[in-house]
PDB file of C-alpha atoms in Angstrom:
ATOM      1  CA  MET A   1      -5.001 -20.629  30.292  1.00  0.00           C
ATOM      2  CA  LYS A   2      -2.660 -18.491  28.383  1.00  0.00           C
ATOM      3  CA  ILE A   3      -1.346 -19.483  25.125  1.00  0.00           C
ATOM      4  CA  SER A   4       1.634 -17.881  23.283  1.00  0.00           C
ATOM      5  CA  VAL A   5       1.617 -17.041  19.625  1.00  0.00           C
ATOM      6  CA  LYS A   6       4.218 -19.783  19.265  1.00  0.00           C
ATOM      7  CA  GLU A   7       1.884 -22.506  20.686  1.00  0.00           C
ATOM      8  CA  LEU A   8      -0.793 -21.035  18.201  1.00  0.00           C
ATOM      9  CA  VAL A   9       1.309 -21.408  15.306  1.00  0.00           C
ATOM     10  CA  GLU A  10       2.533 -24.768  16.359  1.00  0.00           C
ATOM     11  CA  ARG A  11      -1.156 -26.023  16.686  1.00  0.00           C
ATOM     12  CA  ALA A  12      -2.016 -24.584  13.399  1.00  0.00           C
ATOM     13  CA  MET A  13       0.972 -26.203  11.670  1.00  0.00           C
ATOM     14  CA  GLY A  14      -0.136 -29.495  12.949  1.00  0.00           C
ATOM     15  CA  GLU A  15      -3.613 -28.974  11.397  1.00  0.00           C
ATOM     16  CA  ILE A  16      -2.732 -27.676   7.914  1.00  0.00           C
ATOM     17  CA  GLU A  17      -0.724 -28.621   4.922  1.00  0.00           C
ATOM     18  CA  THR A  18       2.526 -27.159   4.453  1.00  0.00           C
ATOM     19  CA  ILE A  19       4.482 -27.071   1.023  1.00  0.00           C
ATOM     20  CA  SER A  20       8.077 -26.130   0.029  1.00  0.00           C
ATOM     21  CA  VAL A  21       8.870 -23.115  -2.001  1.00  0.00           C
ATOM     22  CA  GLU A  22      10.000 -25.583  -4.816  1.00  0.00           C
ATOM     23  CA  ASP A  23       6.517 -27.231  -4.867  1.00  0.00           C
ATOM     24  CA  ALA A  24       5.034 -23.794  -4.612  1.00  0.00           C
ATOM     25  CA  GLN A  25       6.974 -22.748  -7.534  1.00  0.00           C
ATOM     26  CA  ALA A  26       5.969 -25.741  -9.685  1.00  0.00           C
ATOM     27  CA  LEU A  27       2.348 -24.749  -8.982  1.00  0.00           C
ATOM     28  CA  MET A  28       2.908 -21.002 -10.136  1.00  0.00           C
ATOM     29  CA  ASP A  29       1.699 -21.301 -13.663  1.00  0.00           C
ATOM     30  CA  ASN A  30      -0.970 -23.973 -13.058  1.00  0.00           C
ATOM     31  CA  ASP A  31      -4.182 -22.358 -13.930  1.00  0.00           C
ATOM     32  CA  SER A  32      -5.986 -24.403 -11.161  1.00  0.00           C
ATOM     33  CA  THR A  33      -3.858 -22.914  -8.479  1.00  0.00           C
ATOM     34  CA  ALA A  34      -3.854 -19.354  -6.711  1.00  0.00           C
ATOM     35  CA  ILE A  35      -0.938 -17.852  -4.612  1.00  0.00           C
ATOM     36  CA  ILE A  36      -2.241 -15.662  -2.162  1.00  0.00           C
ATOM     37  CA  ASP A  37       0.100 -13.199  -0.346  1.00  0.00           C
ATOM     38  CA  ILE A  38      -1.285 -12.123   3.166  1.00  0.00           C
ATOM     39  CA  ARG A  39       1.139  -9.636   4.038  1.00  0.00           C
ATOM     40  CA  ASP A  40       0.508  -6.087   4.867  1.00  0.00           C
ATOM     41  CA  ILE A  41       0.642  -4.037   1.607  1.00  0.00           C
ATOM     42  CA  ARG A  42       3.688  -2.178   2.923  1.00  0.00           C
ATOM     43  CA  GLU A  43       5.728  -5.367   2.751  1.00  0.00           C
ATOM     44  CA  LEU A  44       4.675  -5.868  -0.636  1.00  0.00           C
ATOM     45  CA  TYR A  45       5.866  -2.282  -1.683  1.00  0.00           C
ATOM     46  CA  ARG A  46       9.100  -2.743   0.395  1.00  0.00           C
ATOM     47  CA  GLU A  47       9.962  -6.345  -0.830  1.00  0.00           C
ATOM     48  CA  GLY A  48       7.850  -7.395  -3.837  1.00  0.00           C
ATOM     49  CA  LYS A  49       5.982 -10.568  -4.067  1.00  0.00           C
ATOM     50  CA  ILE A  50       5.818 -14.099  -6.000  1.00  0.00           C
ATOM     51  CA  PRO A  51       4.850 -13.385  -9.602  1.00  0.00           C
ATOM     52  CA  GLY A  52       1.355 -13.555 -10.299  1.00  0.00           C
ATOM     53  CA  ALA A  53       0.415 -13.778  -6.527  1.00  0.00           C
ATOM     54  CA  VAL A  54      -2.940 -12.098  -5.487  1.00  0.00           C
ATOM     55  CA  HIS A  55      -2.849  -9.812  -2.460  1.00  0.00           C
ATOM     56  CA  ALA A  56      -5.372 -10.623   0.191  1.00  0.00           C
ATOM     57  CA  PRO A  57      -4.584  -8.636   3.396  1.00  0.00           C
ATOM     58  CA  ARG A  58      -4.561 -10.961   6.619  1.00  0.00           C
ATOM     59  CA  GLY A  59      -6.997  -8.479   8.392  1.00  0.00           C
ATOM     60  CA  MET A  60      -9.811  -9.013   5.327  1.00  0.00           C
ATOM     61  CA  LEU A  61      -9.182 -12.908   4.691  1.00  0.00           C
ATOM     62  CA  GLU A  62     -11.923 -14.523   6.488  1.00  0.00           C
ATOM     63  CA  PHE A  63     -14.354 -11.840   5.206  1.00  0.00           C
ATOM     64  CA  TRP A  64     -13.112 -12.237   1.620  1.00  0.00           C
ATOM     65  CA  ALA A  65     -13.207 -16.006   2.025  1.00  0.00           C
ATOM     66  CA  ASP A  66     -17.063 -16.266   3.501  1.00  0.00           C
ATOM     67  CA  PRO A  67     -19.463 -16.412   0.530  1.00  0.00           C
ATOM     68  CA  GLU A  68     -22.085 -14.813   2.715  1.00  0.00           C
ATOM     69  CA  SER A  69     -19.924 -11.745   3.292  1.00  0.00           C
ATOM     70  CA  GLU A  70     -20.506  -8.389   1.725  1.00  0.00           C
ATOM     71  CA  TYR A  71     -16.780  -8.467   1.143  1.00  0.00           C
ATOM     72  CA  HIS A  72     -16.446 -11.842  -0.469  1.00  0.00           C
ATOM     73  CA  ARG A  73     -13.978 -12.414  -3.281  1.00  0.00           C
ATOM     74  CA  ASP A  74     -14.554 -14.732  -6.179  1.00  0.00           C
ATOM     75  CA  ILE A  75     -11.098 -16.277  -5.930  1.00  0.00           C
ATOM     76  CA  PHE A  76     -12.033 -18.004  -2.579  1.00  0.00           C
ATOM     77  CA  SER A  77     -14.765 -19.873  -3.995  1.00  0.00           C
ATOM     78  CA  SER A  78     -13.232 -20.411  -7.520  1.00  0.00           C
ATOM     79  CA  GLY A  79     -12.462 -24.065  -6.805  1.00  0.00           C
ATOM     80  CA  LYS A  80      -8.638 -23.369  -7.243  1.00  0.00           C
ATOM     81  CA  LYS A  81      -6.099 -24.755  -4.867  1.00  0.00           C
ATOM     82  CA  LEU A  82      -5.117 -21.640  -2.648  1.00  0.00           C
ATOM     83  CA  VAL A  83      -1.620 -21.629  -1.634  1.00  0.00           C
ATOM     84  CA  PHE A  84      -0.979 -18.793   1.186  1.00  0.00           C
ATOM     85  CA  TYR A  85       2.129 -17.159   2.186  1.00  0.00           C
ATOM     86  CA  CYS A  86       3.381 -14.458   4.549  1.00  0.00           C
ATOM     87  CA  ALA A  87       6.850 -13.392   5.444  1.00  0.00           C
ATOM     88  CA  LYS A  88       8.003 -16.264   7.427  1.00  0.00           C
ATOM     89  CA  SER A  89       4.834 -18.602   7.482  1.00  0.00           C
ATOM     90  CA  HIS A  90       3.801 -17.860  10.944  1.00  0.00           C
ATOM     91  CA  ARG A  91       0.733 -15.642   9.766  1.00  0.00           C
ATOM     92  CA  SER A  92      -0.035 -17.917   6.806  1.00  0.00           C
ATOM     93  CA  ALA A  93      -0.269 -20.885   9.232  1.00  0.00           C
ATOM     94  CA  LEU A  94      -3.001 -19.185  11.213  1.00  0.00           C
ATOM     95  CA  ALA A  95      -4.774 -17.921   8.246  1.00  0.00           C
ATOM     96  CA  THR A  96      -4.856 -21.167   6.593  1.00  0.00           C
ATOM     97  CA  GLN A  97      -5.842 -22.889   9.645  1.00  0.00           C
ATOM     98  CA  ALA A  98      -8.798 -20.260  10.021  1.00  0.00           C
ATOM     99  CA  LEU A  99      -9.928 -20.745   6.578  1.00  0.00           C
ATOM    100  CA  GLN A 100      -9.759 -24.452   6.988  1.00  0.00           C
ATOM    101  CA  ASN A 101     -11.988 -24.196  10.063  1.00  0.00           C
ATOM    102  CA  MET A 102     -14.579 -22.139   7.933  1.00  0.00           C
ATOM    103  CA  GLY A 103     -14.729 -25.022   5.701  1.00  0.00           C
ATOM    104  CA  LEU A 104     -12.392 -24.114   2.755  1.00  0.00           C
ATOM    105  CA  GLU A 105     -10.771 -27.256   1.100  1.00  0.00           C
ATOM    106  CA  ASN A 106      -7.861 -27.682  -1.089  1.00  0.00           C
ATOM    107  CA  ILE A 107      -5.662 -25.026   0.709  1.00  0.00           C
ATOM    108  CA  CYS A 108      -2.214 -24.819   1.974  1.00  0.00           C
ATOM    109  CA  HIS A 109       0.694 -22.453   2.927  1.00  0.00           C
ATOM    110  CA  ILE A 110       4.488 -22.129   1.974  1.00  0.00           C
ATOM    111  CA  GLY A 111       6.913 -23.084   4.726  1.00  0.00           C
ATOM    112  CA  GLY A 112       9.241 -20.317   5.398  1.00  0.00           C
ATOM    113  CA  GLY A 113       7.133 -17.923   3.511  1.00  0.00           C
ATOM    114  CA  PHE A 114       8.455 -15.190   1.432  1.00  0.00           C
ATOM    115  CA  GLU A 115      11.811 -15.140   3.329  1.00  0.00           C
ATOM    116  CA  ALA A 116      12.352 -18.861   2.172  1.00  0.00           C
ATOM    117  CA  TRP A 117      11.369 -17.986  -1.083  1.00  0.00           C
ATOM    118  CA  THR A 118      13.786 -15.258  -1.619  1.00  0.00           C
ATOM    119  CA  GLN A 119      16.468 -17.161   0.025  1.00  0.00           C
ATOM    120  CA  ALA A 120      16.077 -19.902  -2.519  1.00  0.00           C
ATOM    121  CA  HIS A 121      16.752 -17.070  -5.207  1.00  0.00           C
ATOM    122  CA  LEU A 122      13.356 -17.553  -6.897  1.00  0.00           C
ATOM    123  CA  PRO A 123      11.610 -15.025  -8.911  1.00  0.00           C
ATOM    124  CA  THR A 124       9.892 -12.130  -7.384  1.00  0.00           C
ATOM    125  CA  GLU A 125       8.105  -8.834  -8.974  1.00  0.00           C
ATOM    126  CA  ASP A 126       7.900  -5.524  -7.720  1.00  0.00           C
ATOM    127  CA  VAL A 127       4.658  -3.814  -6.284  1.00  0.00           C
ATOM    128  CA  PRO A 128       4.332  -0.255  -7.406  1.00  0.00           C
ATOM    129  CA  LYS A 129       2.790   2.054  -4.819  1.00  0.00           C
ATOM    130  CA  LYS A 130      -0.663   3.185  -5.909  1.00  0.00           C
TER     131      LYS A 130
END
């Protein structure tokens, strides 16, 4: 049985927590929260990011989140609430679902993604090319 990306995203959305850009903004300065940008680095260079967001590319996310992986990053085992976002919330929905299936708790994603964030005229910061 073939499943479309649209169906995959819809299923993920039904299993995960989605927060508004306003709720995400309210969490920005909370030390017990980390905002995670999963977009491709070229998107960050081109469009900027949410101030203070940590970049964790979608292709490495599961490896960075797994404490048994040689690529593990401490942010994923920090106990902080992890708030994921991408451009429009499709990739972040799938990513949040995958990490939830791996056992991560206290995670969510931003509905509408970075596009909704910028449309709400919320602050962004540039990402300089390395």
